[in-house]
CSV table of C-alpha atoms in Angstrom, one decimal:
chain,number,residue,atom,x,y,z
A,1,MET,CA,6.5,5.3,5.8
A,2,ALA,CA,9.5,3.1,5.3
A,3,GLU,CA,11.9,3.8,2.4
A,4,ILE,CA,15.4,2.6,1.1
A,5,THR,CA,17.2,4.1,-1.8
A,6,GLN,CA,19.9,2.3,-3.5
A,7,ARG,CA,21.7,2.3,-7.0
A,8,ASP,CA,19.5,-0.9,-7.6
A,9,GLY,CA,16.3,0.8,-7.1
A,10,THR,CA,13.9,2.2,-4.4
A,11,TRP,CA,11.5,0.3,-2.2
A,12,THR,CA,8.8,2.3,-0.3
A,13,PHE,CA,6.2,0.9,2.2
A,14,ASP,CA,3.1,2.8,3.4
A,15,GLY,CA,1.7,0.1,5.5
A,16,GLU,CA,-0.4,-1.4,2.8
A,17,THR,CA,1.7,-1.5,-0.5
A,18,VAL,CA,5.2,-2.0,-1.2
A,19,ARG,CA,6.2,0.1,-4.4
A,20,ILE,CA,9.3,-0.9,-6.2
A,21,THR,CA,11.1,1.4,-8.8
A,22,PRO,CA,14.0,-0.2,-10.4
A,23,GLY,CA,17.3,1.7,-10.9
A,24,ARG,CA,18.4,2.9,-14.2
A,25,GLY,CA,22.0,2.6,-14.0
A,26,LYS,CA,24.0,0.3,-16.6
A,27,GLY,CA,23.9,-2.7,-14.2
A,28,ILE,CA,20.2,-3.1,-13.9
A,29,HIS,CA,18.8,-6.1,-15.6
A,30,PRO,CA,16.9,-5.5,-18.8
A,31,LEU,CA,13.9,-7.3,-17.7
A,32,ARG,CA,13.5,-5.0,-14.5
A,33,GLN,CA,14.0,-1.9,-16.7
A,34,GLU,CA,11.5,-2.9,-19.2
A,35,LEU,CA,8.8,-4.3,-16.5
A,36,GLY,CA,9.2,-0.8,-14.6
A,37,GLU,CA,7.5,0.2,-11.3
A,38,ARG,CA,5.6,-2.5,-9.4
A,39,ALA,CA,3.0,-1.8,-6.6
A,40,VAL,CA,2.8,-5.0,-4.4
A,41,PRO,CA,-0.2,-5.0,-2.1
A,42,LEU,CA,0.3,-6.4,1.3
A,43,GLN,CA,-2.2,-9.3,0.5
A,44,ALA,CA,0.3,-10.6,-2.3
A,45,LEU,CA,3.0,-11.1,0.1
A,46,ALA,CA,4.1,-14.3,2.0
A,47,GLY,CA,7.2,-12.7,3.7
A,48,ILE,CA,10.3,-10.6,3.3
A,49,SER,CA,13.9,-11.2,4.4
A,50,PHE,CA,17.1,-9.3,4.5
A,51,GLU,CA,20.1,-11.5,3.7
A,52,PRO,CA,23.4,-9.6,4.8
A,53,ASP,CA,26.7,-10.3,3.2
A,54,ARG,CA,30.1,-8.8,3.4
A,55,LYS,CA,29.3,-6.4,0.5
A,56,GLY,CA,25.9,-5.3,2.3
A,57,GLY,CA,23.2,-7.7,1.5
A,58,ARG,CA,20.0,-8.3,-0.5
A,59,LEU,CA,16.2,-7.4,0.4
A,60,ARG,CA,14.1,-10.2,-0.9
A,61,LEU,CA,10.2,-10.0,-1.0
A,62,ARG,CA,8.6,-13.6,-1.2
A,63,LEU,CA,5.0,-13.5,-3.0
A,64,ARG,CA,2.2,-15.8,-2.4
A,65,ASP,CA,2.0,-18.5,-5.2
A,66,GLY,CA,-0.1,-17.1,-8.1
A,67,ALA,CA,0.1,-13.6,-7.1
A,68,CYS,CA,2.4,-12.4,-9.8
A,69,PRO,CA,2.1,-13.3,-13.4
A,70,VAL,CA,5.7,-12.5,-14.1
A,71,LEU,CA,6.8,-15.0,-11.6
A,72,ARG,CA,4.2,-17.5,-12.9
A,73,ALA,CA,5.5,-17.2,-16.5
A,74,ALA,CA,9.3,-17.3,-15.2
A,75,ASP,CA,8.3,-20.5,-12.9
A,76,GLY,CA,11.4,-20.1,-10.9
A,77,ARG,CA,13.7,-19.6,-13.6
A,78,LEU,CA,14.6,-16.0,-13.0
A,79,LYS,CA,18.2,-15.1,-12.0
A,80,ASP,CA,18.6,-12.9,-9.0
A,81,ALA,CA,19.7,-9.9,-11.2
A,82,ALA,CA,16.5,-10.2,-13.0
A,83,ASP,CA,14.1,-10.8,-10.2
A,84,PRO,CA,11.9,-7.6,-9.7
A,85,TYR,CA,11.3,-8.4,-6.2
A,86,GLN,CA,15.0,-8.4,-4.9
A,87,LEU,CA,17.1,-5.2,-4.1
A,88,VAL,CA,20.8,-5.2,-3.8
A,89,VAL,CA,21.7,-3.3,-0.6
A,90,GLU,CA,25.1,-1.4,0.1
A,91,LYS,CA,26.8,-2.3,3.3
A,92,ASP,CA,26.0,1.3,5.0
A,93,ARG,CA,22.3,0.8,4.4
A,94,SER,CA,22.2,-2.5,6.2
A,95,GLY,CA,20.5,-0.9,9.3
A,96,VAL,CA,17.7,0.8,7.0
A,97,ALA,CA,17.1,-2.5,5.1
A,98,GLU,CA,16.5,-4.5,8.3
A,99,TYR,CA,14.3,-1.6,9.7
A,100,PHE,CA,12.3,-1.9,6.2
A,101,ALA,CA,11.9,-5.7,6.4
A,102,ASP,CA,10.8,-5.4,10.3
A,103,GLU,CA,8.0,-2.8,9.1
A,104,VAL,CA,6.7,-5.1,6.6
A,105,ARG,CA,6.7,-8.3,8.8
A,106,ASN,CA,4.9,-6.4,11.3
A,107,ALA,CA,2.3,-5.3,9.0
A,108,LEU,CA,2.0,-8.9,7.7
A,109,LEU,CA,1.5,-9.9,11.4
A,110,ILE,CA,-1.0,-7.1,12.1
A,111,GLU,CA,-3.3,-7.8,9.2
A,112,GLN,CA,-2.9,-11.7,9.7
A,113,VAL,CA,-2.1,-12.2,5.9
A,114,PRO,CA,-1.8,-15.9,5.1
A,115,ALA,CA,1.2,-17.3,3.2
A,116,GLY,CA,-0.5,-19.7,1.2
A,117,PRO,CA,-1.3,-19.6,-2.5
A,118,VAL,CA,-4.0,-17.3,-4.1
A,119,ASP,CA,-7.0,-17.8,-6.5
A,120,GLY,CA,-6.2,-15.3,-9.1
A,121,PHE,CA,-3.2,-12.8,-9.9
A,122,LEU,CA,-3.1,-10.0,-7.4
A,123,LEU,CA,-0.6,-7.9,-9.5
A,124,PRO,CA,-1.2,-6.7,-13.1
A,125,GLY,CA,0.8,-8.1,-16.1
A,126,PRO,CA,3.4,-6.0,-17.7
A,127,ALA,CA,2.0,-2.9,-19.7
A,128,VAL,CA,1.1,-3.3,-23.2
A,129,PRO,CA,2.2,-3.1,-25.9
A,130,VAL,CA,5.0,-5.1,-24.8
A,131,ALA,CA,8.0,-6.5,-27.0
A,132,GLY,CA,10.9,-8.7,-26.1
A,133,GLY,CA,13.3,-11.6,-27.0
A,134,GLY,CA,16.3,-12.3,-28.9
A,135,GLY,CA,18.0,-15.3,-30.6
A,136,ASP,CA,16.4,-15.8,-33.8
A,137,GLY,CA,13.6,-13.0,-33.6
A,138,THR,CA,11.3,-10.6,-31.5
A,139,ALA,CA,7.7,-11.1,-29.8
A,140,SER,CA,5.5,-8.4,-29.5
A,141,PHE,CA,2.0,-8.4,-28.0
A,142,ASP,CA,-0.5,-5.3,-28.1
A,143,GLY,CA,-3.2,-7.0,-25.8
A,144,GLU,CA,-5.0,-8.7,-28.6
A,145,THR,CA,-2.5,-9.8,-31.2
A,146,ILE,CA,0.9,-11.7,-30.9
A,147,ARG,CA,3.4,-10.8,-33.6
A,148,LEU,CA,6.7,-12.9,-34.1
A,149,THR,CA,9.4,-11.2,-36.5
A,150,TRP,CA,12.5,-13.1,-37.4
A,151,ASN,CA,15.9,-11.4,-37.8
A,152,TRP,CA,18.9,-12.8,-40.2
A,153,LYS,CA,19.9,-15.5,-37.7
A,154,ALA,CA,16.4,-17.3,-38.0
A,155,GLY,CA,16.5,-20.4,-40.0
A,156,ASP,CA,15.4,-20.7,-43.6
A,157,SER,CA,11.9,-22.1,-42.8
A,158,LYS,CA,11.1,-19.1,-40.6
A,159,LEU,CA,12.5,-16.6,-42.9
A,160,SER,CA,10.6,-17.9,-45.9
A,161,GLY,CA,7.4,-18.0,-44.1
A,162,GLY,CA,7.8,-14.3,-42.9
A,163,PRO,CA,6.4,-12.9,-39.8
A,164,VAL,CA,3.7,-14.6,-37.9
A,165,SER,CA,0.8,-13.1,-36.3
A,166,PHE,CA,-2.1,-14.6,-34.4
A,167,PRO,CA,-4.7,-13.4,-32.1
A,168,LEU,CA,-4.8,-14.0,-28.4
A,169,SER,CA,-8.1,-15.9,-28.7
A,170,ASP,CA,-6.3,-18.7,-30.6
A,171,VAL,CA,-3.6,-19.3,-27.7
A,172,THR,CA,-4.1,-21.9,-25.3
A,173,ALA,CA,-0.7,-21.6,-23.3
A,174,VAL,CA,2.5,-19.9,-23.4
A,175,HIS,CA,5.9,-21.3,-22.2
A,176,TRP,CA,9.0,-19.3,-21.6
A,177,VAL,CA,12.3,-21.0,-20.8
A,178,PRO,CA,15.7,-19.2,-20.6
A,179,SER,CA,18.9,-20.6,-22.2
A,180,ILE,CA,20.6,-22.8,-19.3
A,181,GLY,CA,24.3,-24.0,-20.2
A,182,LEU,CA,24.4,-25.4,-23.6
A,183,GLU,CA,20.8,-25.7,-24.0
A,184,ASN,CA,18.7,-23.1,-25.9
A,185,GLY,CA,15.8,-21.4,-24.4
A,186,HIS,CA,12.5,-20.5,-26.0
A,187,LEU,CA,9.4,-18.6,-26.0
A,188,ARG,CA,6.7,-20.8,-27.2
A,189,PHE,CA,3.0,-20.2,-28.0
A,190,VAL,CA,0.6,-23.1,-28.1
A,191,LEU,CA,-2.6,-22.7,-30.3
A,192,ASN,CA,-5.7,-24.2,-30.7
A,193,GLY,CA,-5.7,-27.7,-32.1
A,194,ALA,CA,-1.7,-27.8,-32.1
A,195,PRO,CA,0.3,-30.1,-30.1
A,196,ALA,CA,2.3,-28.5,-27.2
A,197,ALA,CA,5.7,-29.0,-29.1
A,198,VAL,CA,5.8,-30.3,-32.6
A,199,ARG,CA,9.2,-29.2,-33.5
A,200,ALA,CA,12.2,-27.7,-32.1
A,201,ALA,CA,12.0,-23.9,-31.4
A,202,GLU,CA,14.3,-23.2,-34.2
A,203,HIS,CA,12.0,-24.6,-36.7
A,204,ASP,CA,8.7,-23.7,-35.1
A,205,PRO,CA,7.0,-20.7,-36.5
A,206,TYR,CA,5.0,-20.1,-33.2
A,207,ALA,CA,8.2,-19.9,-31.1
A,208,LEU,CA,11.5,-17.9,-30.5
A,209,ASP,CA,14.8,-19.8,-30.2
A,210,LEU,CA,16.7,-18.2,-27.4
A,211,TRP,CA,20.5,-18.4,-27.3
A,212,GLY,CA,21.3,-16.9,-23.8
A,213,LEU,CA,23.9,-14.5,-25.9
A,214,SER,CA,22.2,-11.4,-24.2
A,215,LYS,CA,20.3,-10.5,-20.9
A,216,LYS,CA,17.9,-8.9,-23.3
A,217,GLU,CA,16.6,-12.3,-24.2
A,218,TYR,CA,15.0,-12.3,-20.5
A,219,THR,CA,12.5,-9.7,-21.8
A,220,ALA,CA,10.8,-12.5,-23.7
A,221,ALA,CA,9.4,-13.3,-20.2
A,222,LEU,CA,7.6,-10.2,-19.9
A,223,VAL,CA,5.7,-11.1,-23.2
A,224,ALA,CA,4.8,-14.4,-21.7
A,225,ALA,CA,3.5,-12.8,-18.7
A,226,ALA,CA,1.4,-10.2,-20.5
A,227,VAL,CA,0.0,-12.9,-22.5
A,228,LEU,CA,-0.6,-15.3,-19.5
A,229,VAL,CA,-2.5,-12.9,-17.3
A,230,ARG,CA,-4.9,-12.4,-20.2
A,231,LEU,CA,-5.6,-16.0,-20.8
A,232,PRO,CA,-8.8,-17.6,-19.2
A,233,ASP,CA,-8.0,-19.3,-16.1
A,234,ALA,CA,-4.5,-18.2,-16.4
A,235,THR,CA,-3.5,-19.4,-12.9
A,236,GLY,CA,-5.0,-23.0,-13.1
A,237,ARG,CA,-7.3,-22.0,-10.5
A,238,THR,CA,-11.0,-20.5,-10.3
A,239,ALA,CA,-10.4,-16.6,-10.6
A,240,GLY,CA,-10.7,-15.1,-7.0
A,241,ALA,CA,-12.7,-12.0,-6.2
A,242,GLY,CA,-9.4,-10.2,-5.4
A,243,ALA,CA,-7.7,-10.8,-8.9
A,244,ILE,CA,-6.4,-7.6,-10.5
A,245,PRO,CA,-7.5,-6.7,-13.9
A,246,ALA,CA,-5.0,-7.2,-16.6
A,247,GLY,CA,-4.8,-3.4,-17.5
A,248,ALA,CA,-4.7,-2.2,-14.0
A,249,THR,CA,-2.1,0.5,-13.2
A,250,PRO,CA,0.0,0.6,-10.1
A,251,ALA,CA,-1.9,3.4,-8.6
A,252,GLU,CA,-5.1,1.2,-9.1
A,253,ILE,CA,-3.8,-1.8,-7.2
A,254,GLU,CA,-5.4,-2.1,-3.7
A,255,ALA,CA,-5.3,-5.1,-1.3
A,256,PRO,CA,-8.6,-7.3,-1.6
A,257,THR,CA,-11.0,-6.4,1.2
A,258,ALA,CA,-13.1,-9.2,3.0
A,259,PRO,CA,-16.7,-9.0,3.2
A,260,ALA,CA,-17.9,-7.0,6.0
A,261,PRO,CA,-18.7,-8.9,9.1
A,262,PRO,CA,-22.2,-8.6,10.6
A,263,ALA,CA,-22.8,-5.7,12.8
A,264,LEU,CA,-22.1,-6.5,16.5
A,265,SER,CA,-21.9,-4.5,19.6
A,266,ALA,CA,-18.2,-4.5,20.1
A,267,PRO,CA,-16.9,-4.9,23.7
A,268,PRO,CA,-14.0,-2.6,24.9
A,269,ALA,CA,-10.9,-3.8,23.6
A,270,PRO,CA,-8.7,-5.9,25.7
A,271,SER,CA,-6.3,-3.9,28.0
A,272,ALA,CA,-2.8,-3.5,26.8
A,273,PRO,CA,-0.2,-5.6,28.5
A,274,SER,CA,1.6,-3.9,31.5
A,275,GLY,CA,5.2,-2.5,30.4
A,276,ASP,CA,6.6,-2.5,26.9
A,277,ASP,CA,7.6,-6.1,26.5
A,278,HIS,CA,8.0,-6.8,22.8
A,279,ASP,CA,6.6,-10.2,22.7
A,280,ALA,CA,3.6,-9.1,24.8
A,281,LEU,CA,2.8,-6.6,22.3
A,282,LEU,CA,3.2,-9.0,19.3
A,283,ARG,CA,0.7,-11.2,21.1
A,284,ARG,CA,-1.6,-8.2,21.4
A,285,LEU,CA,-1.5,-7.3,17.8
A,286,ARG,CA,-2.4,-10.9,17.0
A,287,GLU,CA,-5.3,-10.7,19.5
A,288,LEU,CA,-6.5,-7.7,17.8
A,289,GLY,CA,-6.4,-9.2,14.4
A,290,GLU,CA,-8.4,-12.2,15.5
A,291,LEU,CA,-11.0,-9.9,17.1
A,292,HIS,CA,-11.1,-7.9,13.9
A,293,ARG,CA,-11.5,-11.1,11.7
A,294,SER,CA,-14.2,-12.4,13.8
A,295,GLY,CA,-16.2,-9.2,13.5
A,296,VAL,CA,-16.1,-8.1,17.5
A,297,LEU,CA,-13.9,-5.2,16.5
A,298,THR,CA,-15.2,-2.8,13.6
A,299,ASP,CA,-12.5,-1.3,11.2
A,300,ASP,CA,-12.1,2.0,13.0
A,301,GLU,CA,-12.0,0.4,16.5
A,302,PHE,CA,-9.2,-2.0,14.9
A,303,ALA,CA,-7.3,1.0,13.3
A,304,THR,CA,-7.2,2.8,16.5
A,305,ALA,CA,-6.1,0.0,18.7
A,306,LYS,CA,-3.5,-1.0,16.3
A,307,GLN,CA,-2.0,2.4,16.0
A,308,ALA,CA,-1.7,2.5,19.9
A,309,VAL,CA,0.2,-0.8,19.9
A,310,LEU,CA,2.5,0.3,17.1
A,311,LYS,CA,3.6,3.5,18.9
A,312,ARG,CA,4.5,1.3,21.8
A,313,LEU,CA,6.6,-1.1,19.4
């Protein structure tokens, strides 16, 4: 078990799952606080890095493309402070952060997790009901119905029409864009038979106009993610067997398992290299992973051999 606890949050790794719990202090971004704990299976990871700086550094998880609905909804537009897969590390904990990153890297190497895109979400969307937004209104979603309510800053066209509600089944797409510079952002829902953008967000009854006046506006991305994960073919790919159901809880998330290989009489595992040379041991782990994937080693044989090599590492 590897663990690092900082004011920014706590990360733990048990060999199969990176569990992320955000901090609750004043400086924690609202998006991370509202999203809450995340359990990231090893199969969803493309890599991990620790980026040191004069104040300490930053741990950064890199997820496989398409694995997380929040990242898919944000489409690369999250600021570092809002990214749930980053952890600010204090200077006196740099060594722990490097150890944590090494443990995750070793596990990725042993399990031979590919870094490429996935066919379906491997993490659930935000828990529902969920609400977020700002600017001229608030969006809420209970798993079946989206509701947009306007505040006093909304334009006359929205206020005169009153709150808007529509079922998830009417939605074909959802887009979230934060305010950037002098350009307003938006949370926009595209409905069956409607053009993708018929008017500016300030006049669109199916969109929030986001002005960037508060970090809280970023919580609109959570509404977008909760809707996105429930849309059919949300990733743009055929749903994979390893996709996580939208209502799954962190405790229910497990790394997808491959079909069992045909039963074979496994030969004795290759002998370990002489000495404790680090590179030789890593090569040994790769060999074991290949034997396991090809079905030469059973799950139990692979686990036993892997533990023996890890002890020497």
